[in-house]
Amino acid sequence: MASSKIVLPSVILALRLVAMLLLAGSLALIVTDKVDVRSDLFEGGRFVLKFKDIYTYRYVVAIAAIGCAYSLVQAPLAAVAIATKKRVIGGTANVALFLICADVIFVIAFATAAGASYWFSTDADRYVDELYPDSLTKANPDFKRLRQELDMFFVRASAAALLMLLAAKCTAAVLVNSVYALVK
């Protein structure tokens, strides 16, 4: 049976690794998100849209990258706590309190990035649907292709937001377990 002193650090390590994987998935989805439609309707013969063109998605990329780095820094601390059979990650109460404050900041950052990405994607998708109604897309296949590509662009961005939100939940669970370990 596992020692009670290593159970909480083990749970925290597992949650941090899951959060890091979710952030990496979110980062991969948003960075590879691209629309490229060729048509005579557009100036230059093509319409290209990347995540770099939208500030909200740049924010998601920045938060996901910083979150991955933060998780990589935090994982060894949890591993050391498991190896030394200490319940509190960081060794002392002051270090643990600092890490708890950092976790609170990251939970908020992950949640704001997820919310911003999701709501921008939803609003922009609604705007595209109004801009290119069914009657227009039926009459012109280029508009239909553009609308489909933009729909997929916003769906991938919404999926990245969902992964970011799940990472925020994992980090919040780390936060709760860290506080519990400190109090106990």
JSON list of N, CA and C in Angstrom, two decimals, residues 1 6 23 25 29 33 35 40-41 43 56 68-70 73 81 90-93 97 138 156 170 174 176:
[
{"chain": "A", "resi": 1, "resn": "MET", "atom": "N", "xyz": [0.84, -1.19, 0.00]},
{"chain": "A", "resi": 1, "resn": "MET", "atom": "CA", "xyz": [0.00, 0.00, 0.00]},
{"chain": "A", "resi": 1, "resn": "MET", "atom": "C", "xyz": [0.88, 1.25, 0.00]},
{"chain": "A", "resi": 6, "resn": "ILE", "atom": "N", "xyz": [2.97, 10.11, 0.15]},
{"chain": "A", "resi": 6, "resn": "ILE", "atom": "CA", "xyz": [3.28, 10.25, -1.27]},
{"chain": "A", "resi": 6, "resn": "ILE", "atom": "C", "xyz": [2.03, 10.26, -2.14]},
{"chain": "A", "resi": 23, "resn": "LEU", "atom": "N", "xyz": [-2.53, 21.47, -22.40]},
{"chain": "A", "resi": 23, "resn": "LEU", "atom": "CA", "xyz": [-2.02, 22.74, -22.92]},
{"chain": "A", "resi": 23, "resn": "LEU", "atom": "C", "xyz": [-1.25, 22.54, -24.22]},
{"chain": "A", "resi": 25, "resn": "GLY", "atom": "N", "xyz": [-1.78, 20.15, -26.37]},
{"chain": "A", "resi": 25, "resn": "GLY", "atom": "CA", "xyz": [-2.80, 19.88, -27.38]},
{"chain": "A", "resi": 25, "resn": "GLY", "atom": "C", "xyz": [-3.49, 21.15, -27.85]},
{"chain": "A", "resi": 29, "resn": "LEU", "atom": "N", "xyz": [-3.37, 22.65, -31.65]},
{"chain": "A", "resi": 29, "resn": "LEU", "atom": "CA", "xyz": [-4.59, 22.94, -32.40]},
{"chain": "A", "resi": 29, "resn": "LEU", "atom": "C", "xyz": [-4.62, 24.37, -32.91]},
{"chain": "A", "resi": 33, "resn": "ASP", "atom": "N", "xyz": [-4.08, 25.92, -36.93]},
{"chain": "A", "resi": 33, "resn": "ASP", "atom": "CA", "xyz": [-5.38, 26.39, -37.44]},
{"chain": "A", "resi": 33, "resn": "ASP", "atom": "C", "xyz": [-5.14, 27.41, -38.56]},
{"chain": "A", "resi": 35, "resn": "VAL", "atom": "N", "xyz": [-6.85, 28.90, -42.59]},
{"chain": "A", "resi": 35, "resn": "VAL", "atom": "CA", "xyz": [-7.80, 28.90, -43.71]},
{"chain": "A", "resi": 35, "resn": "VAL", "atom": "C", "xyz": [-7.02, 29.37, -44.93]},
{"chain": "A", "resi": 40, "resn": "ASP", "atom": "N", "xyz": [-11.08, 33.57, -57.52]},
{"chain": "A", "resi": 40, "resn": "ASP", "atom": "CA", "xyz": [-10.97, 34.85, -58.21]},
{"chain": "A", "resi": 40, "resn": "ASP", "atom": "C", "xyz": [-11.74, 35.94, -57.48]},
{"chain": "A", "resi": 41, "resn": "LEU", "atom": "N", "xyz": [-12.55, 35.57, -56.50]},
{"chain": "A", "resi": 41, "resn": "LEU", "atom": "CA", "xyz": [-13.32, 36.55, -55.75]},
{"chain": "A", "resi": 41, "resn": "LEU", "atom": "C", "xyz": [-12.45, 37.43, -54.86]},
{"chain": "A", "resi": 43, "resn": "GLU", "atom": "N", "xyz": [-8.87, 39.43, -53.68]},
{"chain": "A", "resi": 43, "resn": "GLU", "atom": "CA", "xyz": [-7.74, 40.17, -54.22]},
{"chain": "A", "resi": 43, "resn": "GLU", "atom": "C", "xyz": [-6.50, 39.29, -54.12]},
{"chain": "A", "resi": 56, "resn": "THR", "atom": "N", "xyz": [-6.81, 37.42, -30.12]},
{"chain": "A", "resi": 56, "resn": "THR", "atom": "CA", "xyz": [-7.32, 36.50, -29.11]},
{"chain": "A", "resi": 56, "resn": "THR", "atom": "C", "xyz": [-6.58, 35.17, -29.20]},
{"chain": "A", "resi": 68, "resn": "CYS", "atom": "N", "xyz": [2.72, 25.48, -20.39]},
{"chain": "A", "resi": 68, "resn": "CYS", "atom": "CA", "xyz": [3.53, 24.27, -20.59]},
{"chain": "A", "resi": 68, "resn": "CYS", "atom": "C", "xyz": [4.88, 24.39, -19.88]},
{"chain": "A", "resi": 69, "resn": "ALA", "atom": "N", "xyz": [5.51, 25.54, -20.02]},
{"chain": "A", "resi": 69, "resn": "ALA", "atom": "CA", "xyz": [6.79, 25.76, -19.35]},
{"chain": "A", "resi": 69, "resn": "ALA", "atom": "C", "xyz": [6.64, 25.71, -17.83]},
{"chain": "A", "resi": 70, "resn": "TYR", "atom": "N", "xyz": [5.58, 26.32, -17.32]},
{"chain": "A", "resi": 70, "resn": "TYR", "atom": "CA", "xyz": [5.31, 26.30, -15.88]},
{"chain": "A", "resi": 70, "resn": "TYR", "atom": "C", "xyz": [5.10, 24.87, -15.39]},
{"chain": "A", "resi": 73, "resn": "VAL", "atom": "N", "xyz": [8.36, 23.05, -15.14]},
{"chain": "A", "resi": 73, "resn": "VAL", "atom": "CA", "xyz": [9.14, 23.47, -13.97]},
{"chain": "A", "resi": 73, "resn": "VAL", "atom": "C", "xyz": [8.55, 22.85, -12.70]},
{"chain": "A", "resi": 81, "resn": "ALA", "atom": "N", "xyz": [9.17, 15.70, -4.07]},
{"chain": "A", "resi": 81, "resn": "ALA", "atom": "CA", "xyz": [8.34, 15.48, -2.89]},
{"chain": "A", "resi": 81, "resn": "ALA", "atom": "C", "xyz": [7.95, 14.01, -2.75]},
{"chain": "A", "resi": 90, "resn": "GLY", "atom": "N", "xyz": [7.62, 21.48, -2.30]},
{"chain": "A", "resi": 90, "resn": "GLY", "atom": "CA", "xyz": [8.44, 22.66, -2.11]},
{"chain": "A", "resi": 90, "resn": "GLY", "atom": "C", "xyz": [9.22, 22.60, -0.81]},
{"chain": "A", "resi": 91, "resn": "GLY", "atom": "N", "xyz": [8.86, 21.69, 0.06]},
{"chain": "A", "resi": 91, "resn": "GLY", "atom": "CA", "xyz": [9.62, 21.49, 1.29]},
{"chain": "A", "resi": 91, "resn": "GLY", "atom": "C", "xyz": [9.12, 22.27, 2.49]},
{"chain": "A", "resi": 92, "resn": "THR", "atom": "N", "xyz": [8.98, 23.58, 2.33]},
{"chain": "A", "resi": 92, "resn": "THR", "atom": "CA", "xyz": [8.54, 24.41, 3.46]},
{"chain": "A", "resi": 92, "resn": "THR", "atom": "C", "xyz": [7.19, 25.04, 3.16]},
{"chain": "A", "resi": 93, "resn": "ALA", "atom": "N", "xyz": [6.58, 25.54, 4.22]},
{"chain": "A", "resi": 93, "resn": "ALA", "atom": "CA", "xyz": [5.26, 26.16, 4.07]},
{"chain": "A", "resi": 93, "resn": "ALA", "atom": "C", "xyz": [5.33, 27.43, 3.22]},
{"chain": "A", "resi": 97, "resn": "LEU", "atom": "N", "xyz": [3.23, 28.03, -0.14]},
{"chain": "A", "resi": 97, "resn": "LEU", "atom": "CA", "xyz": [2.31, 29.17, -0.30]},
{"chain": "A", "resi": 97, "resn": "LEU", "atom": "C", "xyz": [2.61, 29.94, -1.58]},
{"chain": "A", "resi": 138, "resn": "LYS", "atom": "N", "xyz": [-25.18, 28.85, -51.83]},
{"chain": "A", "resi": 138, "resn": "LYS", "atom": "CA", "xyz": [-25.74, 27.94, -52.84]},
{"chain": "A", "resi": 138, "resn": "LYS", "atom": "C", "xyz": [-25.48, 28.47, -54.24]},
{"chain": "A", "resi": 156, "resn": "ARG", "atom": "N", "xyz": [-11.95, 24.41, -34.69]},
{"chain": "A", "resi": 156, "resn": "ARG", "atom": "CA", "xyz": [-10.64, 24.03, -34.14]},
{"chain": "A", "resi": 156, "resn": "ARG", "atom": "C", "xyz": [-10.23, 24.99, -33.02]},
{"chain": "A", "resi": 170, "resn": "CYS", "atom": "N", "xyz": [-7.70, 21.08, -14.25]},
{"chain": "A", "resi": 170, "resn": "CYS", "atom": "CA", "xyz": [-6.64, 20.26, -13.65]},
{"chain": "A", "resi": 170, "resn": "CYS", "atom": "C", "xyz": [-5.77, 21.08, -12.71]},
{"chain": "A", "resi": 174, "resn": "VAL", "atom": "N", "xyz": [-5.08, 20.73, -8.71]},
{"chain": "A", "resi": 174, "resn": "VAL", "atom": "CA", "xyz": [-3.75, 20.79, -8.09]},
{"chain": "A", "resi": 174, "resn": "VAL", "atom": "C", "xyz": [-3.76, 21.78, -6.94]},
{"chain": "A", "resi": 176, "resn": "VAL", "atom": "N", "xyz": [-6.32, 22.80, -5.11]},
{"chain": "A", "resi": 176, "resn": "VAL", "atom": "CA", "xyz": [-7.08, 22.28, -3.97]},
{"chain": "A", "resi": 176, "resn": "VAL", "atom": "C", "xyz": [-6.26, 21.25, -3.21]}
]
